[in-house]
Short mmCIF file of C-alpha atoms in Angstrom, two decimals:
data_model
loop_
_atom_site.label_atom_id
_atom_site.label_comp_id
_atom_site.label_asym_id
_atom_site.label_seq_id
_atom_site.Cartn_x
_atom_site.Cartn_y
_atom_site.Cartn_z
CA UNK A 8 5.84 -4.14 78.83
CA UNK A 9 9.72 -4.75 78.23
CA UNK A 10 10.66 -4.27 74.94
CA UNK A 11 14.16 -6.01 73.78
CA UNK A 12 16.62 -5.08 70.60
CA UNK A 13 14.19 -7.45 68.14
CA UNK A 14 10.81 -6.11 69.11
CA UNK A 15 12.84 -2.20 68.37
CA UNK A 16 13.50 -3.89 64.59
CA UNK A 17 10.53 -5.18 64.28
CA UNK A 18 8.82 -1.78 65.33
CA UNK A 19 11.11 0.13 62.67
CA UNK A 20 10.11 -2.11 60.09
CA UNK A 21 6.34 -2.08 60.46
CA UNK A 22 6.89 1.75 60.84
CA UNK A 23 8.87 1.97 57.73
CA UNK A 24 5.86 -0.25 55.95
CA UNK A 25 2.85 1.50 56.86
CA UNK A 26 4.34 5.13 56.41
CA UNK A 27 3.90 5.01 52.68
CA UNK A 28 0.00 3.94 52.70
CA UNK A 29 -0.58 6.97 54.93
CA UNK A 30 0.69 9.02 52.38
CA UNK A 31 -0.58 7.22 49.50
CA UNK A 32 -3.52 5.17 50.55
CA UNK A 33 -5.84 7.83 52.23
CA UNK A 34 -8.07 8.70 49.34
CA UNK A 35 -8.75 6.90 46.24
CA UNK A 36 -7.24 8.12 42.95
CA UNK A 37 -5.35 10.41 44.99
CA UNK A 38 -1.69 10.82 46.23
CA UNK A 39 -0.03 13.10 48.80
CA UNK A 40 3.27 15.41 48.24
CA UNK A 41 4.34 18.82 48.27
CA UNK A 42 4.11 21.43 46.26
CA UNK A 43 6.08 25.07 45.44
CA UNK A 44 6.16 27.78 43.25
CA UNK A 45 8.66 29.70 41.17
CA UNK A 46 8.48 33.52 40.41
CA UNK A 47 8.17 34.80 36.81
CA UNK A 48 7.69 38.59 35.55
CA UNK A 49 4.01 37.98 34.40
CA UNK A 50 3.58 34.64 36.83
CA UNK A 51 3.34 32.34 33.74
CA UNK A 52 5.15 29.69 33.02
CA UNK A 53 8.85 29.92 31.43
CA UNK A 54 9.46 29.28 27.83
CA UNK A 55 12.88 27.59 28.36
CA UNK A 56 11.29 24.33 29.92
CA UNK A 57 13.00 21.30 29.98
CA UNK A 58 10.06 19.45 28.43
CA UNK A 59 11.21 21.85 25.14
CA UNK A 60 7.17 23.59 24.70
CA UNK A 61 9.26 27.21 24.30
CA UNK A 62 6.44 29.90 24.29
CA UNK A 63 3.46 27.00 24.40
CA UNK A 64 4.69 26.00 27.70
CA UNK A 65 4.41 29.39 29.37
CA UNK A 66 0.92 29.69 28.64
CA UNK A 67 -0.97 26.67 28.20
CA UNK A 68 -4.01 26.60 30.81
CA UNK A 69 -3.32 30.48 30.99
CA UNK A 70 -0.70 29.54 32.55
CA UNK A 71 -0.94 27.31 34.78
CA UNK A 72 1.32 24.99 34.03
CA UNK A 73 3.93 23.19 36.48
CA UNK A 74 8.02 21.47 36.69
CA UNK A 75 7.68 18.36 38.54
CA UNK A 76 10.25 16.01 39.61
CA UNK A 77 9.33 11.94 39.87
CA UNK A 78 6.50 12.78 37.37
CA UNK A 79 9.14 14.01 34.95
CA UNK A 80 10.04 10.23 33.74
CA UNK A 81 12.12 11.34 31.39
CA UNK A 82 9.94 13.42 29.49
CA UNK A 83 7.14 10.66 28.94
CA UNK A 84 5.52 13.17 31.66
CA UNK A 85 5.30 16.11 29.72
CA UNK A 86 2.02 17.03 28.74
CA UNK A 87 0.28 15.51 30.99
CA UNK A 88 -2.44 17.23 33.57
CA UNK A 89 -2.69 16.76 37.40
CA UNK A 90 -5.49 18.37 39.78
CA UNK A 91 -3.26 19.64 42.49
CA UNK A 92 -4.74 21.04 46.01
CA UNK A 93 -3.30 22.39 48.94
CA UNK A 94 -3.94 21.15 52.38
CA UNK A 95 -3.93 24.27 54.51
CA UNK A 96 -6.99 24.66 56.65
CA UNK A 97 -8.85 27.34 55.52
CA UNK A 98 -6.71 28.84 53.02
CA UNK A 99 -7.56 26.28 49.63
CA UNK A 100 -10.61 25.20 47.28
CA UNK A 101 -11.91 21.76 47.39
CA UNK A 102 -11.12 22.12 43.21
CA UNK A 103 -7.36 23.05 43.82
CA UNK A 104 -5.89 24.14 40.39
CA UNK A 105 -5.20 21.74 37.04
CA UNK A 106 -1.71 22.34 35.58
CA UNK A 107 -0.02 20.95 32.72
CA UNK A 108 3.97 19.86 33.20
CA UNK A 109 5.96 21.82 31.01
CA UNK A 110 9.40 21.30 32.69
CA UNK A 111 11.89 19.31 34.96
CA UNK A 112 12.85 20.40 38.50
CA UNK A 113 13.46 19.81 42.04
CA UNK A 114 12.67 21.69 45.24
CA UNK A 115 12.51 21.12 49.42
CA UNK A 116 10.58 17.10 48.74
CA UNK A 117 8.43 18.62 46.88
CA UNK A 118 7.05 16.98 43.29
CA UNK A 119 5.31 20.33 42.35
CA UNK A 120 7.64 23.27 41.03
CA UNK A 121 4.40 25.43 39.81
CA UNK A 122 3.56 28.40 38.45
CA UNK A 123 2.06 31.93 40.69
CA UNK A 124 -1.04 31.24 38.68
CA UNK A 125 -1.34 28.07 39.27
CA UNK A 126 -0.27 28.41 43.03
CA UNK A 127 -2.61 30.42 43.62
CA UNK A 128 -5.69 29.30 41.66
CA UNK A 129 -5.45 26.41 44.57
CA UNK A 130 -5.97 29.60 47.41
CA UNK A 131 -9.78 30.53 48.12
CA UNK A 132 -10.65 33.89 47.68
CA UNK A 133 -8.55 36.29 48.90
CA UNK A 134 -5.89 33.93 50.64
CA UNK A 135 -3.45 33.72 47.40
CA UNK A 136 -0.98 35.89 49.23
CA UNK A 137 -1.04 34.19 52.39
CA UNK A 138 -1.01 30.99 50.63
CA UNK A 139 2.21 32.21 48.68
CA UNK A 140 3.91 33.21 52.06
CA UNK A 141 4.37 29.38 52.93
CA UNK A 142 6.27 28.59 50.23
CA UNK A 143 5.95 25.15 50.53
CA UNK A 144 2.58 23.21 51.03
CA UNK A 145 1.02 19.75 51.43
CA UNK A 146 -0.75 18.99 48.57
CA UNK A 147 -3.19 15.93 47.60
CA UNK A 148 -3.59 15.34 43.83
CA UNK A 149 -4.49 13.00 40.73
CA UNK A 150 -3.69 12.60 37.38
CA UNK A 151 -6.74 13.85 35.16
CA UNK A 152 -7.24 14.21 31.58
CA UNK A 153 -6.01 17.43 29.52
CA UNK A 154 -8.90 19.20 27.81
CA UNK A 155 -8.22 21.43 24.75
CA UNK A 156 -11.56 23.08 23.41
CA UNK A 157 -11.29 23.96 19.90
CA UNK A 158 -7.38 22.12 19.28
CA UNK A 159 -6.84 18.54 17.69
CA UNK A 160 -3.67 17.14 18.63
CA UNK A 161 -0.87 19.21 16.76
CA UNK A 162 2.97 18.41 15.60
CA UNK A 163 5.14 21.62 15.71
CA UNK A 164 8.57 21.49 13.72
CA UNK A 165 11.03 22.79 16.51
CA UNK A 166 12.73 25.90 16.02
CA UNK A 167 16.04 24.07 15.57
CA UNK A 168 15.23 22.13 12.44
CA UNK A 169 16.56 22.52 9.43
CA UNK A 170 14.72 21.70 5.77
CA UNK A 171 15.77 19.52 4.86
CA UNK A 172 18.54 17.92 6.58
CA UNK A 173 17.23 17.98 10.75
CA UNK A 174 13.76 17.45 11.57
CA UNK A 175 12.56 17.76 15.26
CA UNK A 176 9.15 17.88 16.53
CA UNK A 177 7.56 18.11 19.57
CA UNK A 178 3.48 17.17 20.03
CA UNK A 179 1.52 19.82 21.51
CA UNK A 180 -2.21 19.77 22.52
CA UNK A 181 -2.23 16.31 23.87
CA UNK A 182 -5.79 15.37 24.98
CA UNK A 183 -6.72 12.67 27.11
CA UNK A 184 -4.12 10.48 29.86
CA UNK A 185 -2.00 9.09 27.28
CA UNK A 186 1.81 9.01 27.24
CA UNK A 187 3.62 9.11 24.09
CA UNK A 188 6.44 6.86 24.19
CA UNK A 189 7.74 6.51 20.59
CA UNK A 190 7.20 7.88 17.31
CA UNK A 191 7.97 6.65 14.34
CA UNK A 192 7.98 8.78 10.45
CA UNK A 193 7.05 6.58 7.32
CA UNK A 194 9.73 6.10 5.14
CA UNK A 195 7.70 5.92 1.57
CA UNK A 196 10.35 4.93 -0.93
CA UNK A 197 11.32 1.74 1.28
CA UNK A 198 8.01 1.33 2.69
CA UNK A 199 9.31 0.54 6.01
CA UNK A 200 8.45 2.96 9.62
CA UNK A 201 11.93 5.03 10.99
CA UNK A 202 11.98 5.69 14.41
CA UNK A 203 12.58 8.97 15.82
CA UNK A 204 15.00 9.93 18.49
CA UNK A 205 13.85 10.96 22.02
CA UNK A 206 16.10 14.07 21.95
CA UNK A 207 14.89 15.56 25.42
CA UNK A 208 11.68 16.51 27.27
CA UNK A 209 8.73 16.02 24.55
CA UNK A 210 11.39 16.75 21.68
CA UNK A 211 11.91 13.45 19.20
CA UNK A 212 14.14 14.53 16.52
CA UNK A 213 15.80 12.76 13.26
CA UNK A 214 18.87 13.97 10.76
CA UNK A 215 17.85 13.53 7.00
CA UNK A 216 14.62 12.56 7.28
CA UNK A 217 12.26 11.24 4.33
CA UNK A 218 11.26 13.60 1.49
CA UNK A 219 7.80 14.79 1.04
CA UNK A 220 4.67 14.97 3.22
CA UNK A 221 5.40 13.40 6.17
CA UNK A 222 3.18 10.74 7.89
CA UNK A 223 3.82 9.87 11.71
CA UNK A 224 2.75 7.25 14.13
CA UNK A 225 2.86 7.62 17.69
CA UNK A 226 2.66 4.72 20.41
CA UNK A 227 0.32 5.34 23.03
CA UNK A 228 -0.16 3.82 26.51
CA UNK A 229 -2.56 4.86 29.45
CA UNK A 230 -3.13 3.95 32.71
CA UNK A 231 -0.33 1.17 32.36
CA UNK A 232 -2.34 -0.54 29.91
CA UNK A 233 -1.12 -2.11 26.62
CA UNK A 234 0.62 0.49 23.96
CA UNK A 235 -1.09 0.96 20.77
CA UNK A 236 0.41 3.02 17.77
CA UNK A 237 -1.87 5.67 16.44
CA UNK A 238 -1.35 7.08 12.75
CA UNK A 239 -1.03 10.84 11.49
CA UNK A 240 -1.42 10.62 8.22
CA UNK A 241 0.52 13.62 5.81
CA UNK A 242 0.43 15.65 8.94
CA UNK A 243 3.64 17.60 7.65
CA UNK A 244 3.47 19.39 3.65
CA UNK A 245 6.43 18.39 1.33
CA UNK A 246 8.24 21.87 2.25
CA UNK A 247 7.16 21.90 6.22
CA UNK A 248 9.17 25.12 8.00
CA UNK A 249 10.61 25.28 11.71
CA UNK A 250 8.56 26.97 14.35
CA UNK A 251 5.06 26.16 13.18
CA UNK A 252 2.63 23.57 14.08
CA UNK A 253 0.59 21.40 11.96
CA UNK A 254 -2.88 19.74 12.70
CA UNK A 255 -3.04 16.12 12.81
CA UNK A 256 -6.89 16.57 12.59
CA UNK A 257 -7.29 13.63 15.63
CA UNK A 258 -8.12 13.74 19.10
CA UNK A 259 -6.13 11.18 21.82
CA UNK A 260 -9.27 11.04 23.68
#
């Protein structure tokens, strides 16, 4: 067969097509990248993560928590939980490991920046170390629900606020899919909702916010679907302090 300079184009186009279904089509629900890992003393997470967790981001899932790169979005990704597992024959569980993201970051085209623990909780029994001597690995995974047995959904004051002039908070325990993409603070002597900024990460954060127990609502979205706002009634006391978190008594689930 003679092949002439259009049949090359059209060749490299069909090739450039049907490259992305192979790595995105072959299983349902699932999606194929590449994953790392990043050392730590205690091979937890770090405390410093973009997303802005501190201490809850190193060990959340005891652990096993990851920095990912695409799924970042800006920090609408953190908090949420992926099944990851490795694709090297004989050397990973058909369960692979679930990790929360906790940070930003970018490695050799990978989407995975994760944790030892969570590296290795793909590896079967014995093969963590071998496993960890790749490096880099082809991994398959999905986003799945978060589970926290025994936590509601909780708003910590970040350790940078200030009573009463700076509030910042940052949502911790998220259950469920759901992003959280804005939240808003009632405003009771004008009776009217103020909107928070997105500071960085999962950090919103307002100067001079409203006096007295504060009430939030958050807007919700999953799965692409329509956003709904969910209310947190008095979730923080009239004289709420930096660094601890309050129960919103509610489940995103």
């Amino acid at each position: 067969m003679v092949f002439n300079n259009s049949h090359c184009i059209i060749f490299l186009l069909v090739t450039i097509i049907i490259y992305p279904a192979i790595c995105y089509g072959q299983e349902a629900n699932s999606l194929y990248t590449r994953a790392t890992y990043y050392g730590s003393p205690d091979c937890y997470g770090t405390p410093s993560g973009a997303c802005g967790f501190g201490e809850y981001g190193r060990k959340i899932y005891d652990g096993k928590v990851s920095g990912v790169s695409r799924l970042y979005r800006n920090g609408t990704g953190c908090g949420a939980c992926y099944q990851v597992r490795c694709k090297v024959p004989g050397h990973c569980t058909d369960e692979g490991t679930k990790i929360v993201v906790t940070d930003h970051g970018e490695g050799d085209h990978t989407d995975f920046i994760l944790s030892v623990r969570a590296y290795s909780d793909m590896a079967t029994s014995g093969m963590a170390n071998h496993l960890l001597a790749y490096g880099v690995v082809d991994v398959e995974y999905r986003r799945v629900p978060c589970t926290y047995y025994g936590y509601n959904l909780m708003i910590k004051v970040h350790e940078h606020s200030r009573f009463c002039n700076y509030l910042a908070i940052v949502p911790i325990y998220q259950s469920g899919a759901f992003d959280i993409e804005a939240v808003e603070v009632w405003q009771a002597d004008c009776k009217e909702w103020r909107g928070m900024r997105k500071a960085y990460g999962a950090v919103w954060d307002m100067p001079n916010p409203p006096k007295g127990s504060l009430t939030f609502r958050v807007q919700v979205s999953l799965n692409g679907e329509a956003a709904k706002w969910v209310q947190l009634a008095d979730v923080l006391p009239d004289e709420w302090k930096a660094g601890i978190a309050y129960d919103t008594y509610l489940m995103l689930d």
